[in-house]
Tab-separated table of C-alpha atoms in Angstrom:
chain	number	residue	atom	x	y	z
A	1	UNK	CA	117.165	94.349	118.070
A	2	UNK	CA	114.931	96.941	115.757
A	3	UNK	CA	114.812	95.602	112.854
A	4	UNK	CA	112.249	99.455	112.010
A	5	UNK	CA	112.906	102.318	113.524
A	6	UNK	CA	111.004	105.210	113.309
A	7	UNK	CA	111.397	108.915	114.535
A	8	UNK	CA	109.521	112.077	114.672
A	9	UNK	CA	107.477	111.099	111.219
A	10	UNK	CA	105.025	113.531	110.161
A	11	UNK	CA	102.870	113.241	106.920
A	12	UNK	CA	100.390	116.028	106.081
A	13	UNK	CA	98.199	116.840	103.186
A	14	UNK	CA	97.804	120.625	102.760
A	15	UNK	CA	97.034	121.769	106.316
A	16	UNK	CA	95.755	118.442	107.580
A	17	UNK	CA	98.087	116.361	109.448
A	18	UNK	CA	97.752	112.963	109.303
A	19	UNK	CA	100.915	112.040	111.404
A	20	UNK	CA	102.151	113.915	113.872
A	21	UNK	CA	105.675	113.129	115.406
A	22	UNK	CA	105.091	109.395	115.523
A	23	UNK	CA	108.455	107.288	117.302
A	24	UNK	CA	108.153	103.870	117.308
A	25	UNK	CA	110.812	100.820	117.148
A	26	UNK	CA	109.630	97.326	116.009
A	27	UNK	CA	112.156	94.794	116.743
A	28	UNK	CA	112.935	91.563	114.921
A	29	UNK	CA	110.576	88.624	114.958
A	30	UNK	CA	108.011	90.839	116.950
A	31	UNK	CA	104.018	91.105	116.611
A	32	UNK	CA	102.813	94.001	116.876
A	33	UNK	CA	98.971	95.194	116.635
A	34	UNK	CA	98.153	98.762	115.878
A	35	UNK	CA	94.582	99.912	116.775
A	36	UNK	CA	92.838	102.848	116.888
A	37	UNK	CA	89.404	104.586	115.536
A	38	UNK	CA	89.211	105.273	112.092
A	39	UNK	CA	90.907	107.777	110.172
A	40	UNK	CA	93.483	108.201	113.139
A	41	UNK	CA	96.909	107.552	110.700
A	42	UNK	CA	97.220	103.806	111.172
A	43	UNK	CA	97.214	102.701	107.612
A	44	UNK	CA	99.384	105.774	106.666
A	45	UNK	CA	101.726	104.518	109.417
A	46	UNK	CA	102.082	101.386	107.326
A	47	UNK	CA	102.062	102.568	104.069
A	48	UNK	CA	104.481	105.099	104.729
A	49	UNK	CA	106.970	102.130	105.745
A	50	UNK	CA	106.722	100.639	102.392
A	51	UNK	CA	106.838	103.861	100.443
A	52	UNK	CA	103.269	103.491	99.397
A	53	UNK	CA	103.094	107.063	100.946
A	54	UNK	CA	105.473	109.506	100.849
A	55	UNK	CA	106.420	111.508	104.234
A	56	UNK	CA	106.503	115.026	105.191
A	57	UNK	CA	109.371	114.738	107.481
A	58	UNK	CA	111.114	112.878	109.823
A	59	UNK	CA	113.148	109.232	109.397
A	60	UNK	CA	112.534	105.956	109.043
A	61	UNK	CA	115.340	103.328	109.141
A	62	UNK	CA	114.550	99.470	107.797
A	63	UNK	CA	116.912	96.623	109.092
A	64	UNK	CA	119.475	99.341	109.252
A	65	UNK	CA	119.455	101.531	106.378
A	66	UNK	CA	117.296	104.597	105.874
A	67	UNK	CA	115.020	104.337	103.545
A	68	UNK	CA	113.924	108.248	104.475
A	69	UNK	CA	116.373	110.442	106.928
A	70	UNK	CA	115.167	113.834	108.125
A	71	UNK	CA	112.966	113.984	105.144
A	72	UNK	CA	115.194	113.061	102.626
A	73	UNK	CA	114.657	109.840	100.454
A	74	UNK	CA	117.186	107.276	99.395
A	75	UNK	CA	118.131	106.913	95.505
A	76	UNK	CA	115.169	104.924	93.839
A	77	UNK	CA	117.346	101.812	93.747
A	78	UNK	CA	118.100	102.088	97.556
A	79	UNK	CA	114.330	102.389	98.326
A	80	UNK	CA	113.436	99.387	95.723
A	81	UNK	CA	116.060	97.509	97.779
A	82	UNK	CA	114.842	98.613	100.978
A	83	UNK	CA	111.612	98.333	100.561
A	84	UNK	CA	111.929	94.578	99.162
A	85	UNK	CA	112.641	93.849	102.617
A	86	UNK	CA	108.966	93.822	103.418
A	87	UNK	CA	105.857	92.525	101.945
A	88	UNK	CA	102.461	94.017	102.179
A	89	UNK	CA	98.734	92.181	102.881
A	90	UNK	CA	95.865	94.453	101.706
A	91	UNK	CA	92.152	94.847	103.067
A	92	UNK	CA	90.952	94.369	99.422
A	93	UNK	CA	93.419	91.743	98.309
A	94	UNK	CA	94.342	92.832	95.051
A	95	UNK	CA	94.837	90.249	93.118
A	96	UNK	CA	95.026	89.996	89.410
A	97	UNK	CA	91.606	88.287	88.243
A	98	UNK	CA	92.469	87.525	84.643
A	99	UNK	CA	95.357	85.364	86.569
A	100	UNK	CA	94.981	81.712	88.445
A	101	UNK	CA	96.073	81.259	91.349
A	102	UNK	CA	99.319	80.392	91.343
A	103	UNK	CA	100.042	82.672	88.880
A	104	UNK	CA	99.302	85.365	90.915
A	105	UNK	CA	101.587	84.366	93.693
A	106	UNK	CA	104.311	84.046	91.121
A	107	UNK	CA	104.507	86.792	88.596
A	108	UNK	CA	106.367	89.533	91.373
A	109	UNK	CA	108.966	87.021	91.618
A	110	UNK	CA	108.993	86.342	87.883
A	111	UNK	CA	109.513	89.742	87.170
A	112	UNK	CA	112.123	90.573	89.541
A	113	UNK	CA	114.189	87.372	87.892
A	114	UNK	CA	114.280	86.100	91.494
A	115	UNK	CA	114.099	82.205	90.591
A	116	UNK	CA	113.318	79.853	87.421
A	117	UNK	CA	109.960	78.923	86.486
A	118	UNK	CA	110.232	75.538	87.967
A	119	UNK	CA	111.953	76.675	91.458
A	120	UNK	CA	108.799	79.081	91.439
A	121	UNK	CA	106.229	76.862	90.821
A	122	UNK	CA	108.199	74.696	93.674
A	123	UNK	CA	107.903	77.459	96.155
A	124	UNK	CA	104.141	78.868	94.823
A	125	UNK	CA	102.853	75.229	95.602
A	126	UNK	CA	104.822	74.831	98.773
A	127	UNK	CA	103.003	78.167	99.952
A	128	UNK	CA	99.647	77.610	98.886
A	129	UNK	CA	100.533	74.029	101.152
A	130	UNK	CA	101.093	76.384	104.035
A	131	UNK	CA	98.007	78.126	103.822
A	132	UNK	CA	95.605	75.048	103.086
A	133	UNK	CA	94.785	75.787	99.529
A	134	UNK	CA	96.216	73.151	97.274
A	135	UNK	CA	93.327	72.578	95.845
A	136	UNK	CA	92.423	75.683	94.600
A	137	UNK	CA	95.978	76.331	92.797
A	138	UNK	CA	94.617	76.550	89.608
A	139	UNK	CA	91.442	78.212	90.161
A	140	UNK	CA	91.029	81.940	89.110
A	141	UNK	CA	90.337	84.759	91.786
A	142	UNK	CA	86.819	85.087	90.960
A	143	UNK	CA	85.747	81.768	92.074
A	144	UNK	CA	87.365	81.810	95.504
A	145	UNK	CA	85.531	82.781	99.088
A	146	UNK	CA	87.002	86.515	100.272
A	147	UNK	CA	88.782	84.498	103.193
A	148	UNK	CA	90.154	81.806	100.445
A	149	UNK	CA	91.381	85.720	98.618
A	150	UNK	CA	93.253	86.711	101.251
A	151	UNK	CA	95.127	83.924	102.546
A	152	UNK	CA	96.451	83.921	98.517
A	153	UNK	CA	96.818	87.448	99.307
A	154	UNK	CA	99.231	86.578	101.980
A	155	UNK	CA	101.319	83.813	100.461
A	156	UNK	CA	101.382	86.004	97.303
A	157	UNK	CA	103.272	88.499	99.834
A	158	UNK	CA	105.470	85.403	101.483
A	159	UNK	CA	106.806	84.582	97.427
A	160	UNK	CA	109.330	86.888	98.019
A	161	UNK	CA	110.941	85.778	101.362
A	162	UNK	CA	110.016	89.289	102.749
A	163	UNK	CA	111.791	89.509	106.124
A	164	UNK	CA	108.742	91.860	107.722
A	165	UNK	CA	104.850	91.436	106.901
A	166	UNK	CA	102.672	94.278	107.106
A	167	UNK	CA	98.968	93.401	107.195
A	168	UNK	CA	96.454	96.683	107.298
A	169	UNK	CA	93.245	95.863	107.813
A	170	UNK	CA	93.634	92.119	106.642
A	171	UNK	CA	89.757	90.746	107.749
A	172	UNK	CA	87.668	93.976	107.567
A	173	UNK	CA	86.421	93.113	103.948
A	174	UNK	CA	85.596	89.960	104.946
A	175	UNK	CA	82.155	88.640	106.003
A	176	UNK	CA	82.737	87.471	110.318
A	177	UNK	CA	82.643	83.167	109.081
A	178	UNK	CA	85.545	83.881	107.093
A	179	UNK	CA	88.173	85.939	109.020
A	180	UNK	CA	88.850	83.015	111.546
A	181	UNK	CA	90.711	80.867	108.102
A	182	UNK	CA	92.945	84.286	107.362
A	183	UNK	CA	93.719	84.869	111.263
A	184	UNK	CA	94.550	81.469	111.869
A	185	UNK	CA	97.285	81.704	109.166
A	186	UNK	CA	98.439	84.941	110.935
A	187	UNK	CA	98.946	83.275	113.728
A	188	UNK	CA	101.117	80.253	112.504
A	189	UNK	CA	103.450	82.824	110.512
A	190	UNK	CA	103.965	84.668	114.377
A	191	UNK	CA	104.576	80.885	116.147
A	192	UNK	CA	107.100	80.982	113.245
A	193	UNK	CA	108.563	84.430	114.516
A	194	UNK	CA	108.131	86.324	111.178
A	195	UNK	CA	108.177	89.951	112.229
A	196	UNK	CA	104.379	91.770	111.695
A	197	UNK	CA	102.889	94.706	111.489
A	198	UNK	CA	99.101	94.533	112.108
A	199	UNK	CA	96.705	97.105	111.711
A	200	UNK	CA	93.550	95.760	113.052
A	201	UNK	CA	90.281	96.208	114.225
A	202	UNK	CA	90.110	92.182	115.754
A	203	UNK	CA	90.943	92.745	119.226
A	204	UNK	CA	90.845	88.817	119.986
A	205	UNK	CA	93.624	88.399	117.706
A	206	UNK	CA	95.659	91.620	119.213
A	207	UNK	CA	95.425	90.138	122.965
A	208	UNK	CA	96.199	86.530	121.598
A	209	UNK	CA	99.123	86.635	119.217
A	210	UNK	CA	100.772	90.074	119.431
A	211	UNK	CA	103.482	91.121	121.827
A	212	UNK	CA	102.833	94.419	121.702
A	213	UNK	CA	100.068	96.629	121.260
A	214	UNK	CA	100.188	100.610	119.849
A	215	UNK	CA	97.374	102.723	119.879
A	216	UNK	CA	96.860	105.627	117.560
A	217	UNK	CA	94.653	108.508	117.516
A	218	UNK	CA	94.555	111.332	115.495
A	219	UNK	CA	98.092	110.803	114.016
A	220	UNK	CA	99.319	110.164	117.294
A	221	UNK	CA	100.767	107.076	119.690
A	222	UNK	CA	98.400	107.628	122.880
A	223	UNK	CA	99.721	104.063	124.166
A	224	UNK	CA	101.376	101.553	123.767
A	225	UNK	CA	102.511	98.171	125.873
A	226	UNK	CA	101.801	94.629	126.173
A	227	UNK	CA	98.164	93.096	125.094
A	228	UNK	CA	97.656	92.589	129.013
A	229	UNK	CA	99.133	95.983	130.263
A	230	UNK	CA	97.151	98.036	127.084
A	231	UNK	CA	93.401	95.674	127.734
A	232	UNK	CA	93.548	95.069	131.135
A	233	UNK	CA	95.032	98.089	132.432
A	234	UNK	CA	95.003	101.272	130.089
A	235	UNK	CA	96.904	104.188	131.376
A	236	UNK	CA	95.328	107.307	128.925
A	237	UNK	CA	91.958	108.317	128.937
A	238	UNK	CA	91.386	108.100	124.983
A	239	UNK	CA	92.783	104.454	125.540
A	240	UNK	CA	89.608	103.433	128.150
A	241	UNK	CA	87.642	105.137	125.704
A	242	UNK	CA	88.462	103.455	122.675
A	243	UNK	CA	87.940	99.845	124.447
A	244	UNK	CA	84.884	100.876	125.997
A	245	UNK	CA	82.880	101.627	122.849
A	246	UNK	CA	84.981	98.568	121.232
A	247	UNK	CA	83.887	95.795	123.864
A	248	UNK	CA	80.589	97.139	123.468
C-alpha cells in the first residue's frame, strides 16, 4: 500500500528546472535509497515531501491526503497536519547548541503540547536507549563526535512518532570512522519496518538494507528497481555510468 504518492512533480527556479515530471510511489514500511550525482534533484525530491520546498506543479499525496494536488496546496493547518506525518534527518544535524541533549530531542514535542514533561523525558531517555547514548543525555551538542550528532539527530526526529523518516544525506558530513554508528541505527529502524526515505551517497548501505533503489539525474528517475536488479544489472546507460565512476 503507498503510504507517498507522487505524480508528474516539477520544481523550477526561474528557467532552471530542478524536477522534471518525477512519479514515484513509496509504500508503507519500505526502504528506499535514492542516488544519483550531485545537484541532480534528490534532496529537492525530499524536501519537497515535507514542504521544506515548495513545488512548481504537479501532486503529492501523504498516507492519503494531498498535501499538494495539481499545484495547489492544502490550508496551512492541513499541511502542518500532513506534514507531521514525517520526520526529517539532516546532513548537518541541526541541533540547538545552547541545548543538552535531551533537551533537544524534546522541545518539538514540548511545543506542540504532545505529552507532559515527565512522559517526555520517559520517551527522550527511552530513545537515546535505542540509539546507544545514555550516557551522553545530558551533555551539550558541542561536546559530542559528528556520528554521536546525528544519531541525536535521528531520535530527535523519532520524538514525534513520525510514521515516515526521511534521511538526505545523513553520513556525508561525517568523517568515514563515524558513519558506520549512524548507519547501523538506520538499519535497526528498517528491521523494525519504519518506512525511509534515503538519499545517499553509501552504496553499501543501499544494496544492504533498502528494498528499492531510485536513481536520479538531472531532475529525473533514469531507474529504478531492486538493490540487485539496479547494481548488478543496470538497464540505462547513465545508470552503468554513475556506478562505474562510483565503484571506482
Amino acid at each position: 500500500m503507498a503510504i507517498i504518492e507522487v505524480t508528474d512533480l516539477k520544481k523550477s527556479y526561474g528557467a532552471l528546472e530542478v524536477l522534471k515530471r518525477i512519479t514515484l510511489d513509496i509504500n508503507k514500511n519500505e526502504v528506499v535509497a535514492i542516488i544519483g550525482p550531485s545537484g541532480s534533484g534528490k534532496s529537492t525530491l525530499l524536501r519537497s515531501l515535507i514542504h521544506l520546498e515548495e513545488i512548481s506543479a504537479g501532486t503529492i499525496r501523504i498516507a492519503g491526503d494531498d498535501l499538494v494536488r495539481n499545484g495547489v496546496y492544502a490550508k496551512p493547518q492541513y499541511i502542518k497536519r500532513i506534514t507531521s506525518r514525517m520526520g526529517m534527518v539532516f546532513q548537518h544535524f541541526n541541533l540547538f547548541p545552547h541545548l543538552k541533549v535531551l533537551e533537544n530531542l524534546e522541545l518539538a514535542p514540548r511545543l506542540a503540547k504532545q505529552g507532559s514533561p515527565a512522559e517526555l523525558r520517559d520517551r527522550s531517555r527511552e530513545l537515546m536507549h535505542k540509539i546507544g547514548l545514555t550516557e551522553r543525555a545530558e551533555a551539550y551538542p558541542a561536546n559530542l563526535s559528528g556520528g554521536q550528532k546525528q544519531r541525536v539527530a535521528i531520535a530527535r526526529a523519532l520524538m514525534l512518532n513520525p510514521e515516515i523518516l526521511l534521511f538526505d544525506e545523513p553520513t556525508s558530513a561525517l568523517d568515514p570512522e563515524l558513519t558506520g554508528e549512524v548507519l547501523e541505527v538506520m538499519k535497526q529502524l528498517a528491521k523494525e519496518q519504519m518506512t525511509m526515505i534515503v538519499v545517499t551517497h553509501e552504496m553499501g548501505f543501499a544494496r544492504e538494507v533498502a528494498d528499492r533503489v531510485i536513481f536520479m539525474d538531472q531532475g529525473e528517475i533514469i531507474e529504478s528497481g531492486t538493490p540487485e536488479q539496479l547494481f548488478m544489472n543496470p538497464v540505462m546507460d547513465r545508470t552503468k555510468a554513475f556506478l562505474q565512476r562510483s565503484y571506482k
